[in-house]
mmCIF file of C-alpha atoms in Angstrom:
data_model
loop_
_atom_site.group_PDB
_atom_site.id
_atom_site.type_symbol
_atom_site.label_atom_id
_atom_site.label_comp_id
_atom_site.label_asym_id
_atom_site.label_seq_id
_atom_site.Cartn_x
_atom_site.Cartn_y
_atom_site.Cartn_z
ATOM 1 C CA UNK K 1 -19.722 3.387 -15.006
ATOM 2 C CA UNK K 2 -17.223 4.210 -12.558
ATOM 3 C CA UNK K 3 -17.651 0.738 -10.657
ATOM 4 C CA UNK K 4 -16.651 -0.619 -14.129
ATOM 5 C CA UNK K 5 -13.202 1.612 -14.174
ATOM 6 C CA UNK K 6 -11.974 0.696 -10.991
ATOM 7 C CA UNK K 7 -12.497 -3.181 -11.780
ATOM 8 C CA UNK K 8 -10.436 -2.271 -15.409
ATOM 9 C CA UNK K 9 -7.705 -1.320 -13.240
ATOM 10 C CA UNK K 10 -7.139 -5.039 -11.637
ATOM 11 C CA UNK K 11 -4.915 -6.942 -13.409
ATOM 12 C CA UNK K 12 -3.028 -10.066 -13.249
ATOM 13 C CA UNK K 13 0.723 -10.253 -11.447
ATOM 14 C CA UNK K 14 3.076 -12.615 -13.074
ATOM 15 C CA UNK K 15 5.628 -13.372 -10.477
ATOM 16 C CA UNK K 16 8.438 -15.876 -11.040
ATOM 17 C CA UNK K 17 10.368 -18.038 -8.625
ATOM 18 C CA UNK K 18 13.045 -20.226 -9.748
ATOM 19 C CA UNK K 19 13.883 -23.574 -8.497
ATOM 20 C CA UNK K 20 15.752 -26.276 -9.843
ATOM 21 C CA UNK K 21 16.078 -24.513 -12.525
ATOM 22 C CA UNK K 22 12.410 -24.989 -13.461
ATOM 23 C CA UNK K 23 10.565 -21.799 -13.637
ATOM 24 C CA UNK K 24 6.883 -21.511 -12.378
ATOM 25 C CA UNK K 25 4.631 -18.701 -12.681
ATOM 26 C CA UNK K 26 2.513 -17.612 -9.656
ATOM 27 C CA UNK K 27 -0.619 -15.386 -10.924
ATOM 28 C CA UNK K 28 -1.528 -13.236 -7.909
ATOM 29 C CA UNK K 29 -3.984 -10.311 -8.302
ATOM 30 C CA UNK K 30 -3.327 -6.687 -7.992
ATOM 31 C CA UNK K 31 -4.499 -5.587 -4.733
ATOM 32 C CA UNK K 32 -4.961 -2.282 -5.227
ATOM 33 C CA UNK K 33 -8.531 -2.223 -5.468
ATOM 34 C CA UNK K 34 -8.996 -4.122 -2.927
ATOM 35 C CA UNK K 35 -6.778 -2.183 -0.523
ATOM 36 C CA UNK K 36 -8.969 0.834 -1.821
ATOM 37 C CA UNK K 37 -11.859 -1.192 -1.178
ATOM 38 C CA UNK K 38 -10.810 -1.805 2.630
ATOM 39 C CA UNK K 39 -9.371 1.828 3.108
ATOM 40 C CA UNK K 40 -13.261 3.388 2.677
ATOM 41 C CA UNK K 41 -14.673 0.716 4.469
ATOM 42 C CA UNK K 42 -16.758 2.666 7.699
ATOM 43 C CA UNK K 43 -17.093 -1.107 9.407
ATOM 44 C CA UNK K 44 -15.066 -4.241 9.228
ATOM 45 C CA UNK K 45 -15.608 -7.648 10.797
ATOM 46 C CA UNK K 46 -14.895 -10.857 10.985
ATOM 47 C CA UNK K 47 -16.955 -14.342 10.575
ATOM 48 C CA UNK K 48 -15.985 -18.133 11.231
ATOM 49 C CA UNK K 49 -17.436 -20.170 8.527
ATOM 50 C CA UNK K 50 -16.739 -23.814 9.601
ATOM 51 C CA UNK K 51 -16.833 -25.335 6.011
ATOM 52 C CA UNK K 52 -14.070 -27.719 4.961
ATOM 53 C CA UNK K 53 -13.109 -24.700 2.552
ATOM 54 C CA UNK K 54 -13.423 -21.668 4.091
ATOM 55 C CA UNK K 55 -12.637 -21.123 8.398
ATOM 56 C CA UNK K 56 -13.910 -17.240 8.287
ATOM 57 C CA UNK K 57 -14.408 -14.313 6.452
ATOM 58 C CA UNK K 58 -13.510 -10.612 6.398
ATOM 59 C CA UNK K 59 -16.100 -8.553 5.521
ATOM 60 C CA UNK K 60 -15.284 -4.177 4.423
ATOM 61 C CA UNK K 61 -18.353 -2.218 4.190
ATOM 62 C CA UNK K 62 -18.814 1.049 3.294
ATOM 63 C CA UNK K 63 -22.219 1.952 3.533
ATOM 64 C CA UNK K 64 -22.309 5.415 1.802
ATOM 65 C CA UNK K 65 -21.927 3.334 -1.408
ATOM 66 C CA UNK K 66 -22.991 0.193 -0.520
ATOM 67 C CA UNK K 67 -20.061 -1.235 -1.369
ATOM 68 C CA UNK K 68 -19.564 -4.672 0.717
ATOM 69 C CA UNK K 69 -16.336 -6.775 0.063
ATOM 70 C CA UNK K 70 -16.147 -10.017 1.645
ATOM 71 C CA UNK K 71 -12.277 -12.211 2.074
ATOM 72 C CA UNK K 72 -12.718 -15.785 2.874
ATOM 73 C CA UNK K 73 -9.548 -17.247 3.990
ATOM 74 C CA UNK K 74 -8.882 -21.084 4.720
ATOM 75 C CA UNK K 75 -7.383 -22.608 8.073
ATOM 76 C CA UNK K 76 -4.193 -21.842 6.944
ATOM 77 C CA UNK K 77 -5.157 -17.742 6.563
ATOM 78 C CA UNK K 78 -4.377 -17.348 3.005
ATOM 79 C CA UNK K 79 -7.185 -16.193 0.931
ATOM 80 C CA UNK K 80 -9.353 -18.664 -0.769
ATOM 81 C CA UNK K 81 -11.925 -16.419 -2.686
ATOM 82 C CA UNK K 82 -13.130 -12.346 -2.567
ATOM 83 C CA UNK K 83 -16.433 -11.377 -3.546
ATOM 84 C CA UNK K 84 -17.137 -7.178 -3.685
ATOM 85 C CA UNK K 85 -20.786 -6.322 -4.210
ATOM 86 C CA UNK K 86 -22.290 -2.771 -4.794
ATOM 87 C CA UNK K 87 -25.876 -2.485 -4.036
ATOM 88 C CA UNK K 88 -26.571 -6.319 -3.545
ATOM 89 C CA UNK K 89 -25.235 -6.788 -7.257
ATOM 90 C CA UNK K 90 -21.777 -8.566 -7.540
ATOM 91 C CA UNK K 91 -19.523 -6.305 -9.148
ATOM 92 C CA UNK K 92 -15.740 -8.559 -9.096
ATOM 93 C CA UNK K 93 -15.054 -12.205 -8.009
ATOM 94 C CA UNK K 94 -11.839 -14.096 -7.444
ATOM 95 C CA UNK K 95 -11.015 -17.486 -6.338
ATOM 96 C CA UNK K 96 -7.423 -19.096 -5.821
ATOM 97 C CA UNK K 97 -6.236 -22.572 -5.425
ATOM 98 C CA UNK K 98 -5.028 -24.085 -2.041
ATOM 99 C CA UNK K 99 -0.817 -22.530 -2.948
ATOM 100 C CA UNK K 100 -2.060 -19.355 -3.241
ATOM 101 C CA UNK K 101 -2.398 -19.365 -7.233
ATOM 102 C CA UNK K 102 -5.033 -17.471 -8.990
ATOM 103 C CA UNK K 103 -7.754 -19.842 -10.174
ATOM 104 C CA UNK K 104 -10.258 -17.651 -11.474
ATOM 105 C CA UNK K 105 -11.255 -13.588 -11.284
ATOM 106 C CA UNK K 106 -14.155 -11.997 -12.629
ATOM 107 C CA UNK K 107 -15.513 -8.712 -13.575
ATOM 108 C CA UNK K 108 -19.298 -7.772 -13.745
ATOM 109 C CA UNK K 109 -21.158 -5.210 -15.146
ATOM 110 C CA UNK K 110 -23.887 -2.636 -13.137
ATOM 111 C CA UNK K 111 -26.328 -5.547 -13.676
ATOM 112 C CA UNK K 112 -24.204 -7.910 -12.069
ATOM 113 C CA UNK K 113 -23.349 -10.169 -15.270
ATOM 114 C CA UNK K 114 -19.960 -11.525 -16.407
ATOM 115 C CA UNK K 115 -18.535 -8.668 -18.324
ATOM 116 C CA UNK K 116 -15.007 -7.872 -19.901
ATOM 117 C CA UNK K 117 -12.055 -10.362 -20.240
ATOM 118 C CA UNK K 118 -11.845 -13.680 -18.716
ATOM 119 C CA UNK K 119 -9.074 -16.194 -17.757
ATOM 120 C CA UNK K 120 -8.775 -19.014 -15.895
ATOM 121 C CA UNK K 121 -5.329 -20.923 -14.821
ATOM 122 C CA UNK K 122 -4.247 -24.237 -13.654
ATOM 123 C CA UNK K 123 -2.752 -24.686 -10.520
ATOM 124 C CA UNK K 124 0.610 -24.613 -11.839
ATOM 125 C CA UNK K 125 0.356 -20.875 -12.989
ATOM 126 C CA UNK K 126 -0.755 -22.224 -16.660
ATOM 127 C CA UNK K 127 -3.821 -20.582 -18.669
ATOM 128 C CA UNK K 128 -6.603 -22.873 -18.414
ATOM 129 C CA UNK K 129 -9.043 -20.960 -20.964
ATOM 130 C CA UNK K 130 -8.897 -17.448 -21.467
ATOM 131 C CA UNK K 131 -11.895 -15.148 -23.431
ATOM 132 C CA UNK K 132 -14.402 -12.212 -23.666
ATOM 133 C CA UNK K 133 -17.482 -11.761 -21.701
ATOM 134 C CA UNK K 134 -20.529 -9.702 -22.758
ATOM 135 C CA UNK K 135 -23.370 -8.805 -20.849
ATOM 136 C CA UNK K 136 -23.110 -12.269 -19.351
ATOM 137 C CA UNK K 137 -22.625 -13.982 -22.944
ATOM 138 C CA UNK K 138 -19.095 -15.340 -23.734
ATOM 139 C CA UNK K 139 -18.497 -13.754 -26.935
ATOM 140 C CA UNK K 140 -15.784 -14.085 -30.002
ATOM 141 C CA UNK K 141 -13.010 -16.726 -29.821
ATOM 142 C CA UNK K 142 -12.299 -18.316 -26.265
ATOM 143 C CA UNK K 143 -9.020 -20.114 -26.319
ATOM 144 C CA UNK K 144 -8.404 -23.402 -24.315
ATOM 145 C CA UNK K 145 -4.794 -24.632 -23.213
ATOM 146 C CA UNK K 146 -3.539 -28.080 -21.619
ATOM 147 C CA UNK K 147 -1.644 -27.423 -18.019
ATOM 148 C CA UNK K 148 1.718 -27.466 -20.056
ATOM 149 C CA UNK K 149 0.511 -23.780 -22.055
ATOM 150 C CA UNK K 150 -0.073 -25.972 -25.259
ATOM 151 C CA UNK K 151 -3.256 -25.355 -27.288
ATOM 152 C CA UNK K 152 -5.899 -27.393 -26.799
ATOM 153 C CA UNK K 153 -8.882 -26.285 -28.760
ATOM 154 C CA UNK K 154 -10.520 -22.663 -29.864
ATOM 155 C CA UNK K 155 -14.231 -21.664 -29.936
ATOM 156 C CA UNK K 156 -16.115 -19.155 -31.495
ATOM 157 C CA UNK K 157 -18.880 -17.903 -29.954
ATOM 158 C CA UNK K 158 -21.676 -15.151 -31.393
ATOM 159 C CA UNK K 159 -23.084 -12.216 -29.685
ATOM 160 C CA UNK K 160 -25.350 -14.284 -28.102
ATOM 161 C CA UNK K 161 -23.571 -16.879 -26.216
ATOM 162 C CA UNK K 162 -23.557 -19.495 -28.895
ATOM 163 C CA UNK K 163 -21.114 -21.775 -30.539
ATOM 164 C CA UNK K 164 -20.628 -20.975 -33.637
ATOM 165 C CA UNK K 165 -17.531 -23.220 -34.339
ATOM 166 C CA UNK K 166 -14.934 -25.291 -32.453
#
């Protein structure tokens, strides 16, 4: 239960920048949690990866609660995804685009299952789809938007993971 509260208190950053007088929103995570994450790790170290994706990894571990976060970061050192497990069970997920932009973050329940709200965004900022995870189900109405933030299509879903109208 407490794993569950920390991962309650990440949240998504809306931060504006203004060009051309077009605005564009850049959704960042909260890093909070993961600087609390890294603050109780008792070791830290580093990995090369030498995919086309990833060039290494920072891993935090803190062993008293088996708590092991892992940052994998591109060529270009900005973060491409961060994975924190708690006694071999994922417990939070996110992944970002290439500029830095939020593509996806996840939270998991004890069991390591999707659990709690869900969104996922363009590269331009934009909600892709946005919904309600149970117990690794998507449950209740899951809303899906075109990159311009125009909706595209709704879909119910029952407690069970099933369509129960588009």
């Amino acid at each position: 239960m407490k794993q569950i509260f920390l991962l309650v208190s990440i949240s998504a950053l809306y931060v504006c920048s203004c060009t051309n007088n077009k605005t564009t929103e850049r959704i960042t995570i909260d890093t909070a949690y993961i600087d609390s994450v890294k603050s109780t790790a008792d070791s830290v170290y580093s990995k090369a990866q030498y995919t086309a994706e990833f060039a290494w990894s920072d891993y935090y571990r803190n062993s008293q609660d088996s708590t092991l976060m892992q940052i994998m970061k591109g060529k270009d050192s900005l973060i491409k995804q961060v994975i924190v497990t708690k006694n071999n069970r994922r417990i939070y997920f996110a992944q970002f685009y290439d500029n830095g932009q939020l593509k996806a973050a996840y939270e998991f329940d004890s069991y390591g299952t999707n659990n709690g709200p869900s969104k996922e965004y363009y590269e331009n900022g934009r909600v892709r789809e946005e919904g309600n995870y149970k117990s690794g189900f998507r449950t209740g109405e899951w809303q899906e938007y075109d990159s311009t933030g125009k909706k595209t299509n709704l879909i119910r879903y029952n407690a069970f993971g099933q369509v129960v109208r588009e």
